[in-house]
mmCIF file of C-alpha atoms in Angstrom:
data_model
loop_
_atom_site.group_PDB
_atom_site.id
_atom_site.type_symbol
_atom_site.label_atom_id
_atom_site.label_comp_id
_atom_site.label_asym_id
_atom_site.label_seq_id
_atom_site.Cartn_x
_atom_site.Cartn_y
_atom_site.Cartn_z
ATOM 1 C CA UNK C 218 106.055 36.825 41.202
ATOM 2 C CA UNK C 219 109.193 34.805 41.539
ATOM 3 C CA UNK C 220 107.765 33.331 44.721
ATOM 4 C CA UNK C 221 109.779 30.707 46.581
ATOM 5 C CA UNK C 222 108.056 27.464 47.521
ATOM 6 C CA UNK C 223 109.088 25.439 50.524
ATOM 7 C CA UNK C 224 108.307 21.772 50.305
ATOM 8 C CA UNK C 225 107.257 19.533 53.169
ATOM 9 C CA UNK C 226 105.810 16.051 53.502
ATOM 10 C CA UNK C 227 102.051 16.480 53.205
ATOM 11 C CA UNK C 228 101.250 15.127 56.658
ATOM 12 C CA UNK C 229 104.592 15.808 58.314
ATOM 13 C CA UNK C 230 106.127 18.683 60.219
ATOM 14 C CA UNK C 231 106.300 21.816 58.031
ATOM 15 C CA UNK C 232 109.742 23.217 57.396
ATOM 16 C CA UNK C 233 108.680 26.580 58.767
ATOM 17 C CA UNK C 234 108.937 25.169 62.292
ATOM 18 C CA UNK C 235 112.672 24.849 61.751
ATOM 19 C CA UNK C 236 113.059 28.629 61.790
ATOM 20 C CA UNK C 237 110.479 29.622 64.362
ATOM 21 C CA UNK C 238 111.822 30.643 67.720
ATOM 22 C CA UNK C 239 110.270 32.122 70.872
ATOM 23 C CA UNK C 240 107.584 34.738 70.267
ATOM 24 C CA UNK C 241 109.077 38.182 69.611
ATOM 25 C CA UNK C 242 105.879 40.182 69.273
ATOM 26 C CA UNK C 243 106.053 42.799 72.002
ATOM 27 C CA UNK C 244 103.674 45.495 73.237
ATOM 28 C CA UNK C 245 104.199 48.527 71.071
ATOM 29 C CA UNK C 246 106.319 51.232 72.669
ATOM 30 C CA UNK C 247 106.045 54.878 71.775
ATOM 31 C CA UNK C 248 107.093 55.235 68.158
ATOM 32 C CA UNK C 249 109.986 57.379 67.008
ATOM 33 C CA UNK C 250 108.718 60.042 64.582
ATOM 34 C CA UNK C 251 112.104 61.334 63.451
ATOM 35 C CA UNK C 252 111.571 61.069 59.700
ATOM 36 C CA UNK C 253 113.216 64.012 57.987
ATOM 37 C CA UNK C 254 110.129 65.064 56.063
ATOM 38 C CA UNK C 255 111.384 68.542 55.328
ATOM 39 C CA UNK C 256 113.915 67.098 52.861
ATOM 40 C CA UNK C 257 111.280 65.431 50.650
ATOM 41 C CA UNK C 258 110.953 67.263 47.346
ATOM 42 C CA UNK C 259 107.521 68.833 46.870
ATOM 43 C CA UNK C 260 107.313 67.479 43.354
ATOM 44 C CA UNK C 261 107.604 63.912 44.590
ATOM 45 C CA UNK C 262 104.833 64.420 47.109
ATOM 46 C CA UNK C 263 102.611 66.006 44.495
ATOM 47 C CA UNK C 264 103.225 63.085 42.153
ATOM 48 C CA UNK C 265 102.280 60.621 44.862
ATOM 49 C CA UNK C 266 99.136 62.485 45.802
ATOM 50 C CA UNK C 267 98.071 62.834 42.176
ATOM 51 C CA UNK C 268 98.215 59.126 41.436
ATOM 52 C CA UNK C 269 94.767 58.354 40.051
ATOM 53 C CA UNK C 270 95.383 54.795 38.959
ATOM 54 C CA UNK C 271 96.541 53.125 42.158
ATOM 55 C CA UNK C 272 94.974 49.712 42.550
ATOM 56 C CA UNK C 273 95.072 50.165 46.304
ATOM 57 C CA UNK C 274 92.993 53.315 46.017
ATOM 58 C CA UNK C 275 90.651 51.552 43.596
ATOM 59 C CA UNK C 276 89.927 48.848 46.165
ATOM 60 C CA UNK C 277 87.641 51.275 47.951
ATOM 61 C CA UNK C 278 85.307 50.961 44.972
ATOM 62 C CA UNK C 279 84.925 47.191 45.247
ATOM 63 C CA UNK C 280 81.610 45.479 44.559
ATOM 64 C CA UNK C 281 80.223 45.407 48.110
ATOM 65 C CA UNK C 282 81.577 47.559 50.904
ATOM 66 C CA UNK C 283 82.173 45.817 54.195
ATOM 67 C CA UNK C 284 81.798 47.418 57.582
ATOM 68 C CA UNK C 285 84.761 49.620 58.423
ATOM 69 C CA UNK C 286 87.170 48.601 61.183
ATOM 70 C CA UNK C 287 89.256 51.315 62.820
ATOM 71 C CA UNK C 288 92.993 50.819 62.486
ATOM 72 C CA UNK C 289 96.286 52.565 62.793
ATOM 73 C CA UNK C 290 95.580 55.100 60.049
ATOM 74 C CA UNK C 291 92.127 56.216 61.106
ATOM 75 C CA UNK C 292 91.440 59.709 62.313
ATOM 76 C CA UNK C 293 94.195 59.611 64.947
ATOM 77 C CA UNK C 294 96.637 61.641 62.793
ATOM 78 C CA UNK C 295 99.340 59.091 63.616
ATOM 79 C CA UNK C 296 101.096 58.017 60.396
ATOM 80 C CA UNK C 297 101.405 54.336 59.626
ATOM 81 C CA UNK C 298 105.056 53.302 59.765
ATOM 82 C CA UNK C 299 106.026 50.829 57.048
ATOM 83 C CA UNK C 300 109.453 49.161 57.308
ATOM 84 C CA UNK C 301 110.970 48.667 53.846
ATOM 85 C CA UNK C 302 113.811 46.321 52.973
ATOM 86 C CA UNK C 303 115.827 48.810 50.923
ATOM 87 C CA UNK C 304 118.240 46.140 49.672
ATOM 88 C CA UNK C 305 115.558 43.803 48.307
ATOM 89 C CA UNK C 306 114.718 43.699 44.602
ATOM 90 C CA UNK C 307 116.448 43.255 41.271
ATOM 91 C CA UNK C 308 116.600 46.963 40.390
ATOM 92 C CA UNK C 309 118.756 48.041 43.302
ATOM 93 C CA UNK C 310 118.200 50.162 46.417
ATOM 94 C CA UNK C 311 117.812 53.433 44.512
ATOM 95 C CA UNK C 312 114.580 52.173 42.936
ATOM 96 C CA UNK C 313 113.245 51.027 46.305
ATOM 97 C CA UNK C 314 114.053 54.394 47.867
ATOM 98 C CA UNK C 315 112.257 56.237 45.060
ATOM 99 C CA UNK C 316 109.234 53.982 45.550
ATOM 100 C CA UNK C 317 109.219 54.784 49.260
ATOM 101 C CA UNK C 318 109.423 58.507 48.479
ATOM 102 C CA UNK C 319 106.432 58.202 46.144
ATOM 103 C CA UNK C 320 104.420 56.456 48.867
ATOM 104 C CA UNK C 321 105.236 59.015 51.560
ATOM 105 C CA UNK C 322 102.245 61.046 52.762
ATOM 106 C CA UNK C 323 100.841 62.497 55.939
ATOM 107 C CA UNK C 324 99.263 59.090 56.600
ATOM 108 C CA UNK C 325 102.168 56.828 55.535
ATOM 109 C CA UNK C 326 105.692 57.049 56.913
ATOM 110 C CA UNK C 327 108.156 54.727 55.130
ATOM 111 C CA UNK C 328 111.102 53.561 57.243
ATOM 112 C CA UNK C 329 114.009 52.370 55.121
ATOM 113 C CA UNK C 330 116.233 49.540 56.352
ATOM 114 C CA UNK C 331 119.688 49.338 54.807
ATOM 115 C CA UNK C 332 123.384 50.222 55.091
ATOM 116 C CA UNK C 333 124.542 53.432 56.805
ATOM 117 C CA UNK C 334 125.601 55.025 53.510
ATOM 118 C CA UNK C 335 122.216 54.499 51.815
ATOM 119 C CA UNK C 336 120.941 57.646 50.089
ATOM 120 C CA UNK C 337 117.482 57.931 51.653
ATOM 121 C CA UNK C 338 116.299 61.192 50.114
ATOM 122 C CA UNK C 339 115.269 62.437 53.558
ATOM 123 C CA UNK C 340 113.402 59.327 54.715
ATOM 124 C CA UNK C 341 114.110 57.713 58.064
ATOM 125 C CA UNK C 342 116.798 55.017 58.021
ATOM 126 C CA UNK C 343 117.301 52.058 60.329
ATOM 127 C CA UNK C 344 120.785 50.707 59.749
ATOM 128 C CA UNK C 345 121.349 47.087 58.733
ATOM 129 C CA UNK C 346 124.814 46.141 57.553
ATOM 130 C CA UNK C 347 124.086 42.868 55.771
ATOM 131 C CA UNK C 348 122.075 41.719 52.754
ATOM 132 C CA UNK C 349 120.427 38.436 51.733
ATOM 133 C CA UNK C 350 120.757 37.734 48.016
ATOM 134 C CA UNK C 351 118.056 36.363 45.742
ATOM 135 C CA UNK C 352 119.795 33.034 45.252
ATOM 136 C CA UNK C 353 120.796 32.319 48.852
ATOM 137 C CA UNK C 354 119.164 29.425 50.685
ATOM 138 C CA UNK C 355 116.406 31.094 52.708
ATOM 139 C CA UNK C 356 116.566 29.443 56.119
ATOM 140 C CA UNK C 357 120.356 29.275 56.205
ATOM 141 C CA UNK C 358 120.686 32.910 55.131
ATOM 142 C CA UNK C 359 118.225 34.162 57.741
ATOM 143 C CA UNK C 360 120.025 32.300 60.522
ATOM 144 C CA UNK C 361 123.480 33.368 59.323
ATOM 145 C CA UNK C 362 122.584 37.046 58.744
ATOM 146 C CA UNK C 363 120.450 38.305 61.636
ATOM 147 C CA UNK C 364 121.504 41.891 60.830
ATOM 148 C CA UNK C 365 120.490 41.742 57.182
ATOM 149 C CA UNK C 366 118.078 44.397 55.941
ATOM 150 C CA UNK C 367 115.304 41.864 55.360
ATOM 151 C CA UNK C 368 115.502 40.349 58.857
ATOM 152 C CA UNK C 369 115.873 43.717 60.597
ATOM 153 C CA UNK C 370 112.820 45.049 58.735
ATOM 154 C CA UNK C 371 110.741 42.143 60.062
ATOM 155 C CA UNK C 372 112.177 42.685 63.536
ATOM 156 C CA UNK C 373 110.974 46.300 63.539
ATOM 157 C CA UNK C 374 107.406 45.026 63.262
ATOM 158 C CA UNK C 375 107.967 42.399 65.954
ATOM 159 C CA UNK C 376 109.327 45.068 68.304
ATOM 160 C CA UNK C 377 106.486 47.489 67.600
ATOM 161 C CA UNK C 378 108.716 50.027 65.876
ATOM 162 C CA UNK C 379 106.835 49.629 62.585
ATOM 163 C CA UNK C 380 103.276 48.654 61.697
ATOM 164 C CA UNK C 381 104.064 46.522 58.645
ATOM 165 C CA UNK C 382 106.988 45.385 56.500
ATOM 166 C CA UNK C 383 107.494 45.376 52.719
ATOM 167 C CA UNK C 384 110.231 43.566 50.802
ATOM 168 C CA UNK C 385 110.933 42.806 47.149
ATOM 169 C CA UNK C 386 113.815 40.550 48.148
ATOM 170 C CA UNK C 387 114.246 36.795 48.455
ATOM 171 C CA UNK C 388 110.699 35.516 49.028
ATOM 172 C CA UNK C 389 111.810 32.375 50.818
ATOM 173 C CA UNK C 390 114.013 34.386 53.153
ATOM 174 C CA UNK C 391 111.132 36.774 53.773
ATOM 175 C CA UNK C 392 108.916 33.861 54.746
ATOM 176 C CA UNK C 393 111.605 32.421 57.020
ATOM 177 C CA UNK C 394 112.380 35.796 58.629
ATOM 178 C CA UNK C 395 108.690 36.508 59.182
ATOM 179 C CA UNK C 396 108.207 33.158 60.885
ATOM 180 C CA UNK C 397 111.288 33.674 63.016
ATOM 181 C CA UNK C 398 110.591 37.255 64.068
ATOM 182 C CA UNK C 399 106.781 37.458 63.998
ATOM 183 C CA UNK C 400 105.626 33.835 64.283
ATOM 184 C CA UNK C 401 102.247 32.497 63.302
ATOM 185 C CA UNK C 402 98.888 33.508 64.692
ATOM 186 C CA UNK C 403 97.623 30.986 67.233
ATOM 187 C CA UNK C 404 95.881 28.154 65.422
ATOM 188 C CA UNK C 405 97.436 28.858 62.004
ATOM 189 C CA UNK C 406 98.914 25.734 60.408
ATOM 190 C CA UNK C 407 100.652 27.436 57.481
ATOM 191 C CA UNK C 408 100.948 31.052 56.360
ATOM 192 C CA UNK C 409 99.684 31.752 52.846
ATOM 193 C CA UNK C 410 100.512 34.287 50.148
ATOM 194 C CA UNK C 411 97.360 36.140 49.087
ATOM 195 C CA UNK C 412 97.559 37.764 45.640
ATOM 196 C CA UNK C 413 94.930 40.148 44.227
ATOM 197 C CA UNK C 414 93.632 39.019 40.820
ATOM 198 C CA UNK C 415 92.385 41.726 38.397
ATOM 199 C CA UNK C 416 89.117 39.994 37.518
ATOM 200 C CA UNK C 417 86.682 41.641 35.103
ATOM 201 C CA UNK C 418 83.853 41.787 37.650
ATOM 202 C CA UNK C 419 86.093 43.241 40.332
ATOM 203 C CA UNK C 420 89.250 42.239 42.209
ATOM 204 C CA UNK C 421 89.449 38.826 43.845
ATOM 205 C CA UNK C 422 92.154 37.083 45.855
ATOM 206 C CA UNK C 423 94.069 33.869 45.108
ATOM 207 C CA UNK C 424 95.738 31.953 47.932
ATOM 208 C CA UNK C 425 98.021 30.206 48.498
ATOM 209 C CA UNK C 426 100.147 31.698 45.692
ATOM 210 C CA UNK C 427 103.470 30.224 46.718
ATOM 211 C CA UNK C 428 104.209 29.816 50.423
ATOM 212 C CA UNK C 429 103.533 26.059 50.597
ATOM 213 C CA UNK C 430 104.346 23.590 47.844
ATOM 214 C CA UNK C 431 102.512 20.860 49.741
ATOM 215 C CA UNK C 432 99.368 21.243 51.785
ATOM 216 C CA UNK C 433 96.666 19.258 53.538
ATOM 217 C CA UNK C 434 92.933 19.688 53.138
ATOM 218 C CA UNK C 435 92.645 21.402 56.526
ATOM 219 C CA UNK C 436 95.263 23.908 55.379
ATOM 220 C CA UNK C 437 93.101 24.806 52.375
ATOM 221 C CA UNK C 438 90.099 25.228 54.678
ATOM 222 C CA UNK C 439 92.122 27.675 56.744
ATOM 223 C CA UNK C 440 93.234 29.470 53.578
ATOM 224 C CA UNK C 441 89.543 29.932 52.827
ATOM 225 C CA UNK C 442 89.008 31.679 56.167
ATOM 226 C CA UNK C 443 92.101 33.850 55.612
ATOM 227 C CA UNK C 444 90.944 34.786 52.136
ATOM 228 C CA UNK C 445 87.461 35.657 53.395
ATOM 229 C CA UNK C 446 88.941 38.087 55.933
ATOM 230 C CA UNK C 447 91.167 39.579 53.209
ATOM 231 C CA UNK C 448 88.186 40.036 50.896
ATOM 232 C CA UNK C 449 86.154 41.698 53.638
ATOM 233 C CA UNK C 450 88.823 43.986 55.029
ATOM 234 C CA UNK C 451 90.881 44.860 51.926
ATOM 235 C CA UNK C 452 88.620 44.279 48.916
ATOM 236 C CA UNK C 453 85.519 45.524 50.729
ATOM 237 C CA UNK C 454 83.337 42.491 49.958
ATOM 238 C CA UNK C 455 80.728 42.100 52.688
ATOM 239 C CA UNK C 456 79.964 38.403 52.097
ATOM 240 C CA UNK C 457 82.844 36.843 50.128
ATOM 241 C CA UNK C 458 82.141 33.938 47.822
ATOM 242 C CA UNK C 459 84.811 31.245 48.288
ATOM 243 C CA UNK C 460 85.660 28.725 45.572
ATOM 244 C CA UNK C 461 88.154 25.872 45.316
ATOM 245 C CA UNK C 462 90.438 25.748 42.257
ATOM 246 C CA UNK C 463 90.003 22.412 40.473
ATOM 247 C CA UNK C 464 89.850 20.767 37.055
ATOM 248 C CA UNK C 465 86.069 20.903 36.910
ATOM 249 C CA UNK C 466 83.097 22.474 38.639
ATOM 250 C CA UNK C 467 81.647 19.134 39.728
ATOM 251 C CA UNK C 468 82.294 18.216 43.371
ATOM 252 C CA UNK C 469 83.605 14.778 42.417
ATOM 253 C CA UNK C 470 86.356 16.162 40.158
ATOM 254 C CA UNK C 471 89.910 16.704 41.341
ATOM 255 C CA UNK C 472 92.746 14.909 43.062
ATOM 256 C CA UNK C 473 92.631 13.551 46.594
ATOM 257 C CA UNK C 474 93.598 16.876 48.143
ATOM 258 C CA UNK C 475 90.912 18.758 46.233
ATOM 259 C CA UNK C 476 88.199 16.230 47.085
ATOM 260 C CA UNK C 477 89.034 16.318 50.790
ATOM 261 C CA UNK C 478 89.267 20.105 50.823
ATOM 262 C CA UNK C 479 85.934 20.394 49.013
ATOM 263 C CA UNK C 480 84.231 18.356 51.720
ATOM 264 C CA UNK C 481 85.720 20.490 54.498
ATOM 265 C CA UNK C 482 84.877 23.779 52.794
ATOM 266 C CA UNK C 483 81.320 22.633 52.094
ATOM 267 C CA UNK C 484 80.839 21.767 55.774
ATOM 268 C CA UNK C 485 82.274 25.089 57.002
ATOM 269 C CA UNK C 486 80.467 28.350 57.736
ATOM 270 C CA UNK C 487 82.124 29.967 54.739
ATOM 271 C CA UNK C 488 80.025 31.024 51.774
ATOM 272 C CA UNK C 489 81.432 28.179 49.688
ATOM 273 C CA UNK C 490 80.324 28.067 46.060
ATOM 274 C CA UNK C 491 82.048 24.837 45.016
ATOM 275 C CA UNK C 492 84.846 24.315 42.523
ATOM 276 C CA UNK C 493 86.063 26.799 39.935
ATOM 277 C CA UNK C 494 88.225 26.228 36.868
ATOM 278 C CA UNK C 495 91.262 28.380 36.152
ATOM 279 C CA UNK C 496 89.750 29.746 32.930
ATOM 280 C CA UNK C 497 87.186 31.605 35.068
ATOM 281 C CA UNK C 498 89.680 33.449 37.282
ATOM 282 C CA UNK C 499 89.966 36.616 35.199
ATOM 283 C CA UNK C 500 86.210 36.637 34.676
ATOM 284 C CA UNK C 501 85.666 36.964 38.430
ATOM 285 C CA UNK C 502 83.968 33.686 39.305
ATOM 286 C CA UNK C 503 84.656 34.134 43.020
ATOM 287 C CA UNK C 504 85.903 36.644 45.556
ATOM 288 C CA UNK C 505 88.306 34.095 47.083
ATOM 289 C CA UNK C 506 90.029 31.272 45.192
ATOM 290 C CA UNK C 507 91.675 28.626 47.354
ATOM 291 C CA UNK C 508 94.433 26.237 46.279
ATOM 292 C CA UNK C 509 97.768 24.827 47.396
ATOM 293 C CA UNK C 510 100.904 26.929 46.955
ATOM 294 C CA UNK C 511 102.361 24.903 44.090
ATOM 295 C CA UNK C 512 99.214 25.087 41.963
ATOM 296 C CA UNK C 513 98.606 28.710 42.937
ATOM 297 C CA UNK C 514 102.102 29.787 41.963
ATOM 298 C CA UNK C 515 101.897 28.020 38.590
ATOM 299 C CA UNK C 516 98.484 29.596 38.006
ATOM 300 C CA UNK C 517 99.709 33.059 38.968
ATOM 301 C CA UNK C 518 102.717 32.923 36.655
ATOM 302 C CA UNK C 519 100.554 31.630 33.810
ATOM 303 C CA UNK C 520 98.170 34.555 34.275
ATOM 304 C CA UNK C 521 101.019 37.069 34.393
ATOM 305 C CA UNK C 522 102.696 35.610 31.315
ATOM 306 C CA UNK C 523 99.468 35.390 29.319
ATOM 307 C CA UNK C 524 98.462 38.958 30.133
ATOM 308 C CA UNK C 525 101.893 40.308 29.202
ATOM 309 C CA UNK C 526 102.045 38.351 25.942
ATOM 310 C CA UNK C 527 98.570 39.428 24.849
ATOM 311 C CA UNK C 528 99.141 43.105 25.648
ATOM 312 C CA UNK C 529 102.515 43.096 23.882
ATOM 313 C CA UNK C 530 101.019 41.354 20.842
ATOM 314 C CA UNK C 531 98.188 43.889 20.695
ATOM 315 C CA UNK C 532 100.667 46.767 20.757
ATOM 316 C CA UNK C 533 102.763 45.190 17.993
ATOM 317 C CA UNK C 534 99.680 44.752 15.796
ATOM 318 C CA UNK C 535 98.573 48.341 16.351
ATOM 319 C CA UNK C 536 101.904 49.873 15.310
ATOM 320 C CA UNK C 537 102.498 47.490 12.382
ATOM 321 C CA UNK C 538 100.396 49.451 9.835
ATOM 322 C CA UNK C 539 99.399 53.108 9.273
ATOM 323 C CA UNK C 540 95.719 52.185 9.697
ATOM 324 C CA UNK C 541 96.546 50.374 12.935
ATOM 325 C CA UNK C 542 98.396 53.421 14.248
ATOM 326 C CA UNK C 543 95.402 55.628 13.472
ATOM 327 C CA UNK C 544 93.082 53.207 15.248
ATOM 328 C CA UNK C 545 95.526 53.030 18.117
ATOM 329 C CA UNK C 546 95.118 56.744 18.733
ATOM 330 C CA UNK C 547 91.363 56.249 19.067
ATOM 331 C CA UNK C 548 91.585 53.338 21.497
ATOM 332 C CA UNK C 549 94.572 54.656 23.457
ATOM 333 C CA UNK C 550 92.563 55.786 26.527
ATOM 334 C CA UNK C 551 90.735 52.453 26.798
ATOM 335 C CA UNK C 552 93.915 50.480 26.129
ATOM 336 C CA UNK C 553 95.776 52.444 28.803
ATOM 337 C CA UNK C 554 93.051 51.741 31.355
ATOM 338 C CA UNK C 555 93.131 48.046 30.511
ATOM 339 C CA UNK C 556 96.912 47.838 30.777
ATOM 340 C CA UNK C 557 96.772 49.736 34.060
ATOM 341 C CA UNK C 558 94.273 47.288 35.529
ATOM 342 C CA UNK C 559 96.221 44.225 34.394
ATOM 343 C CA UNK C 560 99.739 45.481 35.136
ATOM 344 C CA UNK C 561 101.273 43.697 38.193
ATOM 345 C CA UNK C 562 102.916 46.992 39.214
ATOM 346 C CA UNK C 563 99.430 48.339 39.888
ATOM 347 C CA UNK C 564 98.916 45.811 42.690
ATOM 348 C CA UNK C 565 102.337 46.286 44.235
ATOM 349 C CA UNK C 566 102.559 43.068 46.204
ATOM 350 C CA UNK C 567 100.888 40.263 48.084
ATOM 351 C CA UNK C 568 100.072 39.767 51.751
ATOM 352 C CA UNK C 569 101.698 36.929 53.657
ATOM 353 C CA UNK C 570 98.716 36.003 55.823
ATOM 354 C CA UNK C 571 98.654 34.043 59.064
ATOM 355 C CA UNK C 572 101.420 35.884 60.946
ATOM 356 C CA UNK C 573 101.319 38.099 64.035
ATOM 357 C CA UNK C 574 102.467 41.061 61.997
ATOM 358 C CA UNK C 575 101.576 42.459 58.583
ATOM 359 C CA UNK C 576 103.926 41.388 55.769
ATOM 360 C CA UNK C 577 103.743 42.402 52.103
ATOM 361 C CA UNK C 578 105.894 40.601 49.536
ATOM 362 C CA UNK C 579 106.616 42.574 46.364
ATOM 363 C CA UNK C 580 107.772 41.236 43.011
ATOM 364 C CA UNK C 581 111.539 40.897 42.748
ATOM 365 C CA UNK C 582 111.571 43.089 39.643
ATOM 366 C CA UNK C 583 109.364 45.777 41.171
ATOM 367 C CA UNK C 584 109.614 49.292 39.780
ATOM 368 C CA UNK C 585 109.402 52.334 42.034
ATOM 369 C CA UNK C 586 105.698 52.530 41.243
ATOM 370 C CA UNK C 587 105.207 48.912 42.295
ATOM 371 C CA UNK C 588 107.119 49.520 45.524
ATOM 372 C CA UNK C 589 104.969 52.568 46.258
ATOM 373 C CA UNK C 590 101.782 50.583 45.704
ATOM 374 C CA UNK C 591 103.092 47.731 47.865
ATOM 375 C CA UNK C 592 103.635 50.233 50.683
ATOM 376 C CA UNK C 593 100.115 51.582 50.210
ATOM 377 C CA UNK C 594 98.766 48.031 50.237
ATOM 378 C CA UNK C 595 100.547 47.431 53.541
ATOM 379 C CA UNK C 596 99.097 50.637 54.966
ATOM 380 C CA UNK C 597 95.610 49.587 53.923
ATOM 381 C CA UNK C 598 96.086 46.275 55.731
ATOM 382 C CA UNK C 599 97.074 48.143 58.882
ATOM 383 C CA UNK C 600 94.134 50.516 58.496
ATOM 384 C CA UNK C 601 91.694 47.620 58.276
ATOM 385 C CA UNK C 602 93.415 45.608 61.046
ATOM 386 C CA UNK C 603 93.869 42.536 58.858
ATOM 387 C CA UNK C 604 96.097 40.827 61.439
ATOM 388 C CA UNK C 605 93.636 41.507 64.248
ATOM 389 C CA UNK C 606 90.689 40.251 62.212
ATOM 390 C CA UNK C 607 92.578 37.114 61.216
ATOM 391 C CA UNK C 608 93.576 36.516 64.828
ATOM 392 C CA UNK C 609 89.963 36.841 65.895
ATOM 393 C CA UNK C 610 88.564 34.624 63.140
ATOM 394 C CA UNK C 611 91.203 31.900 63.337
ATOM 395 C CA UNK C 612 91.233 32.003 67.125
ATOM 396 C CA UNK C 613 87.537 31.239 67.106
ATOM 397 C CA UNK C 614 88.148 28.329 64.751
ATOM 398 C CA UNK C 615 90.968 27.001 66.957
ATOM 399 C CA UNK C 616 88.826 27.181 70.096
ATOM 400 C CA UNK C 617 85.952 25.447 68.345
ATOM 401 C CA UNK C 618 88.282 22.642 67.221
ATOM 402 C CA UNK C 619 89.586 22.213 70.779
ATOM 403 C CA UNK C 620 86.056 21.875 72.115
ATOM 404 C CA UNK C 621 85.237 18.969 69.795
ATOM 405 C CA UNK C 622 85.499 15.747 71.846
ATOM 406 C CA UNK C 623 88.115 13.323 70.560
#
């Protein structure tokens, strides 16, 4: 995903504290509903409504449905407002705008954040005159450019003017801006990037996929709790199975971090199933796979690269001979479904969990379809009150830890 990793001494003060300021989360005021919907082309709306392959829509058919939690896009007829960093991404703002237009519906109201002259296609625009580039140093850029589109988009959530934020821009800057504007949930040590994995037995979630290069065992325990909430509220798994990524299934295998984390996870109230090897991830060995951000990011990129290489090789073999082309016509529907399930654009993005607002990080090279699905993923997180559920779960853990006598 091109995710940025921030490094910190394993038992020292995390770098994220360098960008966190006073809490900015405010009670939500009445929202401005001034989106110019009448200018949206009917064809675009029809295309969005007709999407039958959206991974976000497919999540409702997960293995075990969890109890529903009312959120911002329940039966209240109030659209979920998603702030979108229009200047983030490698393909330019026009692609982001088209993705936002595809995601627009009666239930989802994209709010673009960008320069005054941005062509919005009728969508609401919040002006932001600056931009943070992909190669800028995250913390320095966020501090130096408070009016950049990425920072302003996060601020809209902090001020209650949007329900969630989506960006395909500089991941490190997004992490820094989220920490600065939204701050962490009480009791959260480190935020974590949670990425859906297209496992054969049903979607699962891998975290951390890149927010923390270094981590402690207690961080991984907390990632397990975050992942369990994600699996319940987004994947619809009633009782998530949590596993720890390691070099072997045996409890005694792994480095010092893995051994310590295994002991903590085993002693927790999570449904911990022990270690899992990376070769089992696409099979669906667990609903939640926990690891540190460095290992998770390497694992994620390996999966993405392997899937792409195999699918490309299969296509080349099919078109290389007349017999292969004939066979390709017969397997085209099945091959299309497989590619759809494995294509990163189908998932749209990844949640940055552990913050007081909902943040979705999209791939830097996201297409309009990926942006649209990232927006839908954000809306689903709002619908299922992921932030509220995390706050409740992790708050309980924090209070329990405080009650333990020293």
